[in-house]
Short mmCIF file of C-alpha atoms in Angstrom, two decimals:
data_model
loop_
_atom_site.label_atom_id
_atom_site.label_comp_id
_atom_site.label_asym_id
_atom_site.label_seq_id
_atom_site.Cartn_x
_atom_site.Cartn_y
_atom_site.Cartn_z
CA UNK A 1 -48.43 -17.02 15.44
CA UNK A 2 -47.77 -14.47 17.86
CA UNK A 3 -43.90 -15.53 17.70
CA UNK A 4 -44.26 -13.98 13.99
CA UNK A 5 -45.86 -10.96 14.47
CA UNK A 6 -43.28 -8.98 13.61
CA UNK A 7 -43.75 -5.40 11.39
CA UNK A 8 -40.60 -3.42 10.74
CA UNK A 9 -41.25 -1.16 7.64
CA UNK A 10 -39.07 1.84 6.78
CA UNK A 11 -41.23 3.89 8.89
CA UNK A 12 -42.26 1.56 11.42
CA UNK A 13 -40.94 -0.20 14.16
CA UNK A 14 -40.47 -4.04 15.19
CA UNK A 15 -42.24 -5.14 18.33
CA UNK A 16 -41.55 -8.78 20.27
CA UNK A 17 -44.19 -10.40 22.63
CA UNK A 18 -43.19 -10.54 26.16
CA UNK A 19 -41.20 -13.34 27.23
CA UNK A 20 -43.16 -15.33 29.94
CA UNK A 21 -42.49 -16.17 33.54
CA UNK A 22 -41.25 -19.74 32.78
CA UNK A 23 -38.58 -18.74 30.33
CA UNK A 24 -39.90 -21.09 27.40
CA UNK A 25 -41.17 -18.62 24.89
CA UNK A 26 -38.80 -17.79 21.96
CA UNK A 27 -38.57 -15.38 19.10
CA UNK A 28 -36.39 -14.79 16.63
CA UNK A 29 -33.56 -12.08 17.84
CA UNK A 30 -33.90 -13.61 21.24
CA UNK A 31 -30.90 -15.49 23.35
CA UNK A 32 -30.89 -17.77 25.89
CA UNK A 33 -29.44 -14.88 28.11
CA UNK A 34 -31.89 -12.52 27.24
CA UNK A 35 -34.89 -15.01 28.38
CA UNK A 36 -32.90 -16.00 31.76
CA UNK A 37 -32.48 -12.36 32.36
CA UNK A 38 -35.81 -10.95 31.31
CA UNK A 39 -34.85 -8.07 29.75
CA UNK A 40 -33.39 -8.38 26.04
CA UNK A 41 -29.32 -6.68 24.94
CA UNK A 42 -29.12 -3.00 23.46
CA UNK A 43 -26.94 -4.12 21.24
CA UNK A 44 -27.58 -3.72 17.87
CA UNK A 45 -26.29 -5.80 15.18
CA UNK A 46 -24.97 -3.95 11.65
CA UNK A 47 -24.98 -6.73 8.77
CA UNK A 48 -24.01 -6.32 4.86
CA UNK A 49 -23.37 -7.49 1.32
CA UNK A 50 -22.79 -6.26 -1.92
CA UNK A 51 -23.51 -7.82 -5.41
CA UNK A 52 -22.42 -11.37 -5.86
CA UNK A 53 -20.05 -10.76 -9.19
CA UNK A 54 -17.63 -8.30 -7.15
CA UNK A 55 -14.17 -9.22 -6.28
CA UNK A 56 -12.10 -9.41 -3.44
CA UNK A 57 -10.70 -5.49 -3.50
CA UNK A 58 -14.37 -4.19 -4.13
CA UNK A 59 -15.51 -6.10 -1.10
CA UNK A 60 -12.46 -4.86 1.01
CA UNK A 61 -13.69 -1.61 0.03
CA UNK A 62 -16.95 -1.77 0.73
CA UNK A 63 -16.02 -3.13 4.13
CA UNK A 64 -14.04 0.67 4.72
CA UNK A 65 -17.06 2.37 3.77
CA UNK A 66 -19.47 0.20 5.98
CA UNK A 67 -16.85 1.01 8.98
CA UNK A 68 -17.00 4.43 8.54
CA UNK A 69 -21.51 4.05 8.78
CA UNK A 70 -20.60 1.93 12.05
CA UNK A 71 -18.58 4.64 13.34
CA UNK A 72 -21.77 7.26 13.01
CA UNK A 73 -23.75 4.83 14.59
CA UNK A 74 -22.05 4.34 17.60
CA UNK A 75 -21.86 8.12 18.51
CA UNK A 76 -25.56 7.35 19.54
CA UNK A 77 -26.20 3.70 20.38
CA UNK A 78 -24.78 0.36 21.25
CA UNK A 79 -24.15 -1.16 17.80
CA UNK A 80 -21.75 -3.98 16.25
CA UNK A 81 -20.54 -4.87 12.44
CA UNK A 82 -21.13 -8.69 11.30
CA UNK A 83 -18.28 -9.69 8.69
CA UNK A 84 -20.22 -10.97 6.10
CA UNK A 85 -18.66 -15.26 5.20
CA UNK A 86 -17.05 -15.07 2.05
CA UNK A 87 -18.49 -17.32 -0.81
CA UNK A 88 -16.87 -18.28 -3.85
CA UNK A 89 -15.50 -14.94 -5.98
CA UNK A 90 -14.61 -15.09 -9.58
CA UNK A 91 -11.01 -15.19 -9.11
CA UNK A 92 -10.97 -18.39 -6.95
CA UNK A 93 -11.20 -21.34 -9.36
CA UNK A 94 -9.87 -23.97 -7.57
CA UNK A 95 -12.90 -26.42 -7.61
CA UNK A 96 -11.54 -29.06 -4.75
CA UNK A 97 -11.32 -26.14 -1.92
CA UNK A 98 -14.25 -25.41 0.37
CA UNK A 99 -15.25 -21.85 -0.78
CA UNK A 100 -18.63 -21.19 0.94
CA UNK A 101 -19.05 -19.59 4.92
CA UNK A 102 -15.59 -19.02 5.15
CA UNK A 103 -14.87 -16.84 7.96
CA UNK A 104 -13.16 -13.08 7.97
CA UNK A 105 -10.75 -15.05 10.14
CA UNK A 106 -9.13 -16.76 7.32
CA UNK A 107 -8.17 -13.27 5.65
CA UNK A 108 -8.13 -10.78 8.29
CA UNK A 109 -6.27 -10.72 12.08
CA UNK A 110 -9.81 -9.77 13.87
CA UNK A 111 -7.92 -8.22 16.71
CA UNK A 112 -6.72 -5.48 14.33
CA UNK A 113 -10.04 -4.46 12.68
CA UNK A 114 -11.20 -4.49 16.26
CA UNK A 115 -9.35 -1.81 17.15
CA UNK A 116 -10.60 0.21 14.75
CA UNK A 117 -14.85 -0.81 15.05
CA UNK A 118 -16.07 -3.67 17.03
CA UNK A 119 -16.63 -6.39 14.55
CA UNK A 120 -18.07 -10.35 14.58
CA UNK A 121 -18.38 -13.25 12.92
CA UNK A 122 -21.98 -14.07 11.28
CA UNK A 123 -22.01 -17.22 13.75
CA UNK A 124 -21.26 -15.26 16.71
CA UNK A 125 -24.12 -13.10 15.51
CA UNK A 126 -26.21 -16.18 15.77
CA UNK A 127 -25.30 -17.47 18.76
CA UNK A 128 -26.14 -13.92 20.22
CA UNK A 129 -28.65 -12.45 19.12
CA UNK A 130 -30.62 -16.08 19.54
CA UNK A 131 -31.18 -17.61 16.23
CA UNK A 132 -30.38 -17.07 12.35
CA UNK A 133 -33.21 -14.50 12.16
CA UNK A 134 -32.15 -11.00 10.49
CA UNK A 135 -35.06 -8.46 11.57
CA UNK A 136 -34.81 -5.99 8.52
CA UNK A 137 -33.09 -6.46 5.20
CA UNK A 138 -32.67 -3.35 3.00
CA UNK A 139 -31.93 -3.69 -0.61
CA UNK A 140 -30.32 -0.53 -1.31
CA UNK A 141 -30.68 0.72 -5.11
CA UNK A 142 -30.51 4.00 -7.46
CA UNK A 143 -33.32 6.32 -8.40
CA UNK A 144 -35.17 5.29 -10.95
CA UNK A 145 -34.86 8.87 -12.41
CA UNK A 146 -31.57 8.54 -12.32
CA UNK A 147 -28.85 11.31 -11.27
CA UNK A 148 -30.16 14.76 -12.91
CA UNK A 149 -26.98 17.20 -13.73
CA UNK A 150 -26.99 20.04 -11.64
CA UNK A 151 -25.67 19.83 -7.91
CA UNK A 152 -24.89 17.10 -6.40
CA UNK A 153 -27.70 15.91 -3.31
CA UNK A 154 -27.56 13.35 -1.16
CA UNK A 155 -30.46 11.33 -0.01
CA UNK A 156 -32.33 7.92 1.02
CA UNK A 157 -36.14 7.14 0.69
CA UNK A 158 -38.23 4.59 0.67
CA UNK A 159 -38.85 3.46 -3.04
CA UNK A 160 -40.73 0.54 -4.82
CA UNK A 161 -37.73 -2.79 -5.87
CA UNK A 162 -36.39 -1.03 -9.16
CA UNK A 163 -35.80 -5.21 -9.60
CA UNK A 164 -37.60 -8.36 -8.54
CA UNK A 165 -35.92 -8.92 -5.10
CA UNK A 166 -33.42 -11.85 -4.59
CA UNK A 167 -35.75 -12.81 -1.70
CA UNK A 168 -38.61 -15.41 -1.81
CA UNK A 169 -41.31 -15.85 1.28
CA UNK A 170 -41.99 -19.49 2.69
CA UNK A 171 -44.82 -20.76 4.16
CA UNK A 172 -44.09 -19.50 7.47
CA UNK A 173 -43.73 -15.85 5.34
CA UNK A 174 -40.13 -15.80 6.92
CA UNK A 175 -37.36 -14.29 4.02
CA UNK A 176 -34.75 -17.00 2.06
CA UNK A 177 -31.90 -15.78 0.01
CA UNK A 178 -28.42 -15.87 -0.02
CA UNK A 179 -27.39 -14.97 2.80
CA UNK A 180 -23.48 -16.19 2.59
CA UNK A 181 -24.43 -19.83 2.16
CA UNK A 182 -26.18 -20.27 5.28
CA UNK A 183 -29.73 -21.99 3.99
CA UNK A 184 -30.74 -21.62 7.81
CA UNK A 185 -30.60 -17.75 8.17
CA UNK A 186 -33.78 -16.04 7.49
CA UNK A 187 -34.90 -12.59 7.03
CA UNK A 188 -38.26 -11.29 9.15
CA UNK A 189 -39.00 -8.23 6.41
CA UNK A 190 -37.74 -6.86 2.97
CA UNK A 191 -37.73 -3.42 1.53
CA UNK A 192 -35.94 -1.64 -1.15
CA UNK A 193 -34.32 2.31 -0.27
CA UNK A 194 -33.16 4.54 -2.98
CA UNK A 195 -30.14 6.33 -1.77
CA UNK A 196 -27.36 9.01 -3.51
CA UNK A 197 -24.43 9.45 -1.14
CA UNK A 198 -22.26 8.50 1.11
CA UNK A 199 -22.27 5.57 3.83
CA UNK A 200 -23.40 7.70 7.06
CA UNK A 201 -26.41 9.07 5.14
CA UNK A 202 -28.19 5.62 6.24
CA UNK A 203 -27.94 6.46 9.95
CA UNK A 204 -30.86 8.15 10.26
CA UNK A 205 -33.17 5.16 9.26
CA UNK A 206 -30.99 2.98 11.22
CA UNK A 207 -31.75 5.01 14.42
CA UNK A 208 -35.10 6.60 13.80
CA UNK A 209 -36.84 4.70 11.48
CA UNK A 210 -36.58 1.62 12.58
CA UNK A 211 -35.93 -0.36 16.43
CA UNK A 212 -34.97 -3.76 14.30
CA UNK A 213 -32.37 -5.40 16.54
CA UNK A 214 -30.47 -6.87 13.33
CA UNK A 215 -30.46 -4.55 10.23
CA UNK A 216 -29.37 -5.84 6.64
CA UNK A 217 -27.46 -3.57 4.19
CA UNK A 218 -28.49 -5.34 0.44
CA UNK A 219 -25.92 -3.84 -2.11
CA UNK A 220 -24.43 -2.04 0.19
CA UNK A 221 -21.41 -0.79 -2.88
CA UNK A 222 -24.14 1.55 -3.63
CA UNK A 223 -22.80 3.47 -0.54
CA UNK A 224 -20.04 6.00 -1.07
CA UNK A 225 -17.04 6.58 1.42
CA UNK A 226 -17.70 9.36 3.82
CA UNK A 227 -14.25 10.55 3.87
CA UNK A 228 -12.13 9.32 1.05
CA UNK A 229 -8.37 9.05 1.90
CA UNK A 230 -8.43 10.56 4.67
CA UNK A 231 -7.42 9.88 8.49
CA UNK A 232 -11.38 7.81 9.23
CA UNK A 233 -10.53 6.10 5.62
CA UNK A 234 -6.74 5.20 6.57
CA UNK A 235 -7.27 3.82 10.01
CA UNK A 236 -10.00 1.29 8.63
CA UNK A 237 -7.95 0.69 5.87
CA UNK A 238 -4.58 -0.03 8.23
CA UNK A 239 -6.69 -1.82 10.68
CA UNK A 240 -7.44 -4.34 7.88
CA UNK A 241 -4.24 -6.72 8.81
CA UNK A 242 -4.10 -9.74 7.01
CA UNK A 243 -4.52 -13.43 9.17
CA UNK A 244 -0.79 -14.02 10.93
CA UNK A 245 -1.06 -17.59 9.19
CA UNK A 246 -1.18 -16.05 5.82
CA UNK A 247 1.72 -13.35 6.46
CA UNK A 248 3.71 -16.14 7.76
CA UNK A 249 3.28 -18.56 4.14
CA UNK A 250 3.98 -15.14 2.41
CA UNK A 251 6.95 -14.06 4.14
CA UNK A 252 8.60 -17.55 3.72
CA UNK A 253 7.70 -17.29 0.43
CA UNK A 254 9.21 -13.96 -0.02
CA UNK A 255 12.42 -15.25 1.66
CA UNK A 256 12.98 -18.38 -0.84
CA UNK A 257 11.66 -16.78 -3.96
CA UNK A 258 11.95 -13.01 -4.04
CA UNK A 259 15.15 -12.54 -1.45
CA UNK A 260 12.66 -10.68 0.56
CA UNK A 261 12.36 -10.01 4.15
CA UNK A 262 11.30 -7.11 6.68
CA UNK A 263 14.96 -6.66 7.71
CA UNK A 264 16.72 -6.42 4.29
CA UNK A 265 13.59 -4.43 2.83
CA UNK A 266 13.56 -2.36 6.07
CA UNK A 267 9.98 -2.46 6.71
CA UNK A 268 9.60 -3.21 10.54
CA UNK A 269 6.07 -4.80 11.48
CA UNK A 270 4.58 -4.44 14.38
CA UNK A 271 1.19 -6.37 15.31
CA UNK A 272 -0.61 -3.43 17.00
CA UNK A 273 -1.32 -1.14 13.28
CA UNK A 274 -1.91 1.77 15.75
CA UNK A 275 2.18 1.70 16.85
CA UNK A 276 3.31 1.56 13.17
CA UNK A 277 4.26 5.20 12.49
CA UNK A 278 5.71 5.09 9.00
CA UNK A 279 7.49 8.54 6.91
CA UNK A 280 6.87 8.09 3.45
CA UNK A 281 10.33 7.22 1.94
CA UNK A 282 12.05 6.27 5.13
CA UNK A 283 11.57 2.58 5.05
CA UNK A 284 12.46 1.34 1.85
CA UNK A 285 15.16 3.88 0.71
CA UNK A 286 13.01 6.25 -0.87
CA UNK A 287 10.00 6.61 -2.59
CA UNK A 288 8.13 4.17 -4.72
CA UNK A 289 5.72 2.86 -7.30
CA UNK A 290 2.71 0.99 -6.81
CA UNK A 291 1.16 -0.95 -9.61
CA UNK A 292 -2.50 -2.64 -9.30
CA UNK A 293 -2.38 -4.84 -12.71
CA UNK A 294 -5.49 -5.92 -13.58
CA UNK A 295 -6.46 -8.98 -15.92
CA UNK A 296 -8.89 -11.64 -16.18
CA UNK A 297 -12.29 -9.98 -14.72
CA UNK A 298 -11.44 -6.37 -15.94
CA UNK A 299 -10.04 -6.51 -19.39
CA UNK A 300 -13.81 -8.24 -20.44
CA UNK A 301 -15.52 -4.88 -19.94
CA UNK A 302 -12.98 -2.38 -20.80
CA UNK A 303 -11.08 -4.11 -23.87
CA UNK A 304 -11.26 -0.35 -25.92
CA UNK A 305 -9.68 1.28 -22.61
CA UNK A 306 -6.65 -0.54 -21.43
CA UNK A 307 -3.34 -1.15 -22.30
CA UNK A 308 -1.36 -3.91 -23.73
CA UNK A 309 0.82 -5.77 -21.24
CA UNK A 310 4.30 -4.26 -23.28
CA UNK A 311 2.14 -0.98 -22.94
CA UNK A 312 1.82 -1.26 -19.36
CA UNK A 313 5.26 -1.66 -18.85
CA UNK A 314 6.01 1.36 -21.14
CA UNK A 315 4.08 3.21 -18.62
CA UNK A 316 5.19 2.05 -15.68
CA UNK A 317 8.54 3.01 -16.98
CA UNK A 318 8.01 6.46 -17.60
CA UNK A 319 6.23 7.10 -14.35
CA UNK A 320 9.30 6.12 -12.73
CA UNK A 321 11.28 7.85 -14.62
CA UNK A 322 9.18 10.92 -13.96
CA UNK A 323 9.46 10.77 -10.39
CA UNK A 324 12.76 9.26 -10.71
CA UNK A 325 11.92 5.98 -8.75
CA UNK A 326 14.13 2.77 -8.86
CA UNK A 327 11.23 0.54 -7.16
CA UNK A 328 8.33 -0.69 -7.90
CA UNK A 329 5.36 -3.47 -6.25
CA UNK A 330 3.19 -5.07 -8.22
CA UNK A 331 0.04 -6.24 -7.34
CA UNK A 332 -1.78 -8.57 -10.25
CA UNK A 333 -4.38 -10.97 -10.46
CA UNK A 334 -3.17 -12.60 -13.32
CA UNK A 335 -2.11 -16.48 -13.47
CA UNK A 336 1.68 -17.18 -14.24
CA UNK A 337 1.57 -19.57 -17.23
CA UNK A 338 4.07 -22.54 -17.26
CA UNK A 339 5.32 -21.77 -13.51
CA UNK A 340 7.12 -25.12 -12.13
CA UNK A 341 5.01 -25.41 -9.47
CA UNK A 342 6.61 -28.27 -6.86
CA UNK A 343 3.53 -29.71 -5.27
CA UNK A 344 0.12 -28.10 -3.38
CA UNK A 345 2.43 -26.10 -0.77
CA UNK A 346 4.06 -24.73 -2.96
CA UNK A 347 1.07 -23.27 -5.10
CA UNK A 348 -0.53 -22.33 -1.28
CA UNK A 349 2.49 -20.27 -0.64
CA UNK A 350 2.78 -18.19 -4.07
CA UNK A 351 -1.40 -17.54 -3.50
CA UNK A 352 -0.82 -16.70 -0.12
CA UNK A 353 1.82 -13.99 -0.91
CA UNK A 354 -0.58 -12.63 -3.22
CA UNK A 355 -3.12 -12.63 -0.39
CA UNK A 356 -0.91 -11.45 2.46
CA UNK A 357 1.53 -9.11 0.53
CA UNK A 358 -0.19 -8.06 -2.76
CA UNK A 359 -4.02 -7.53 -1.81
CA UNK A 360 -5.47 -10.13 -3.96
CA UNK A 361 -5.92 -13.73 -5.16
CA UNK A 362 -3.75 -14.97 -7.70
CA UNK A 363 -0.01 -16.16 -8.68
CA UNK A 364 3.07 -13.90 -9.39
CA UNK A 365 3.11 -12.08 -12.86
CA UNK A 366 4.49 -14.20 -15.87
CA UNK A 367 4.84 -13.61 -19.32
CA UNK A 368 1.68 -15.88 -20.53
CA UNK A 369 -0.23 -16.86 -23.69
CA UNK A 370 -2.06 -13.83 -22.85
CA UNK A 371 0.38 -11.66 -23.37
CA UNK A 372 -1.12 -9.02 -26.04
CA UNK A 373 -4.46 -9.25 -24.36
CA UNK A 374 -5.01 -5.67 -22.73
CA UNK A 375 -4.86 -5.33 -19.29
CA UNK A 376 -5.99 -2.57 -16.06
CA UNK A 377 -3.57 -0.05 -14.83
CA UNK A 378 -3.76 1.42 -11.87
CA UNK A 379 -0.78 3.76 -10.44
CA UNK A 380 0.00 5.64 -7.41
CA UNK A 381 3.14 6.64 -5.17
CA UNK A 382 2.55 5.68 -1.34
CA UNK A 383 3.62 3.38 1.40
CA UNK A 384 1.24 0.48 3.41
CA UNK A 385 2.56 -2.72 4.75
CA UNK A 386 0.11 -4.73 2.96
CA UNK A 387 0.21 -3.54 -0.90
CA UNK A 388 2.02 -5.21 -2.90
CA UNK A 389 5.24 -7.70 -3.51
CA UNK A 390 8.33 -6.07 -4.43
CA UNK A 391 9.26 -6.70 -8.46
CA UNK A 392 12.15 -5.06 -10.04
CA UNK A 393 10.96 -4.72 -13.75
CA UNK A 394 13.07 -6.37 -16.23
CA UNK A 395 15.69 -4.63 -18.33
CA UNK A 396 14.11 -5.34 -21.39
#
């Protein structure tokens, strides 16, 4: 069918037949608007996902990194990030909720990241850009060489699928995968690009090598950030504001449980990121600890590596001692074991702190049956609205 004739290799380009005079040809990547108006959007739609196993942080991080591509992008053309849906992760094991095509909405305020990049839901993208058709998927993968020692290059080719891709054809040679749970969406044409580097380093294909309206980033945590920690890195990261329905269930849960709330901690909020203007040390009395405590997931893979629990508190001890710090936030995945949990809103309100306050999924930090299994530690001294719930360490 003429409808299908559609090539878009790495070095190619993807064509569409004429709409005719009646308006009732269709093909995919096509709206209604476009057909009424003859003449189809510049826009260009940016779309991503990484490797099914990864967690929540990984994906939030792969989001900053994708920003900062979107951000090269637009310094040439018209183009506009779709939020991948979130599926089920490994940390959310509660079998009775929904956990398939849930919307960026239920996690993040959208008017914040849009002040950063423009960014859109995956079924806005379909209502748009006419259909659940993505125009070019590209898996992104290593070298099969491998990273030689010497100095460091970046680059992106075109390379044979180092693994049998996650895609199958159908009869109508149309793409089906994944793709976030929605059985509907298919992809128009698959190929596999080596690439060593950062994010931006895919621009170039994206706006020479190929006119595909919608373009697919496969693996995308293969990408490295452009500009670690710095201003492009911090703005993406502050635009990320969690949903005001979570930071609502946190805060109240910070007010009954923890004696917590922006007043007596003295951390003002404001809903606009790009007003908060924050000294390190002024808002919470001084400087501070911040503690990522890892369990479940990353103890399985690095058992030789990390600490004990006791040992982790040992060294969160001496770093504040070091830098002579009376304060600490915790951020854990682990499950508290034996918590009195009164009913489902309660549970909803400790996960939701987690979520709004300690950026991840889980319950508050107990002293479990796991207690002498090893766990992650991750330290570092800063200041963000969003990183953590405030827990005084015990005495003993």
């Amino acid at each position: 069918m003429a409808a299908l004739a559609v090539v878009c290799l790495l070095l190619g380009t993807a064509t569409w037949p004429p709409a005719s005079a009646s308006g009732e040809e269709f093909w995919p990547g096509q709206s209604a608007a476009d057909i009424l108006s003859g003449a189809a959007s510049r826009r260009r739609y940016l779309l991503y996902d990484v490797n099914p196993p990864e967690g929540f942080n990984l994906r939030r991080d792969v989001y900053i990194r994708i920003a900062s591509l979107l951000k090269t992008l637009l310094k040439t053309e018209d183009w506009v990030l779709v939020l991948p849906p979130w599926g089920r992760l490994y940390h959310w094991q509660s079998p009775d909720i929904h956990q398939v095509r849930i919307p960026w909405s239920d996690f993040f305020d959208l008017p914040s990241l849009n002040r950063n990049i423009p960014v859109i839901e995956h079924e806005q993208f379909m209502a748009e850009s006419g259909g659940p058709f993505i125009d070019q998927v590209y898996i992104l993968q290593g070298y099969a060489e491998g990273w030689k020692e010497g100095a460091w290059e970046e680059k992106v080719d075109s390379r044979p699928c180092l693994e049998p891709p996650l895609y199958s054809q159908d009869k109508h040679e149309y793409y089906r995968g994944w793709f976030w749970g929605y059985e509907e969406t298919r992809g128009l044409n698959v190929s596999c690009l080596s690439v060593q580097g950062s994010a931006s380093i895919i621009a170039p294909v994206l706006l020479r090598n190929t006119s595909a309206r919608s373009v697919m980033l496969d693996r995308a945590e293969t990408l490295l950030h452009d500009h670690y920690g710095g201003k492009e890195y911090w703005d993406t990261r502050r635009s990320m504001v969690f949903a005001r329905h979570l930071r609502a269930v946190g805060d109240e849960f910070r007010s009954k449980y923890l004696n917590s709330t922006d007043e007596a901690d003295r951390t003002p909020f404001e809903e606009d990121w790009t007003k908060m203007k924050v000294q390190l040390g002024s808002s919470l009395g001084g400087p501070y600890l911040g503690v990522h405590l890892r369990r479940k997931d990353f103890i399985w893979g690095h058992r030789e590596d990390v600490p004990s629990l006791a040992g982790a508190v040992r060294r969160i001890r001496s770093l504040m001692k070091t830098h002579r710090l009376d304060k600490v936030f915790v951020a854990t995945d682990a499950v508290r074991k034996g918590a009195r949990v009164r009913g489902a809103e309660e549970a909803a309100a400790r996960d939701a702190a987690l979520r709004a306050h300690g950026g991840g999924a889980g319950a508050l930090q107990g002293r479990g049956r796991r207690h002498r299994r090893p766990v992650g530690l991750r330290a570092r001294q800063g200041f963000h609205r969003h990183l953590g719930l405030h827990v005084l360490l015990p005495d003993s």
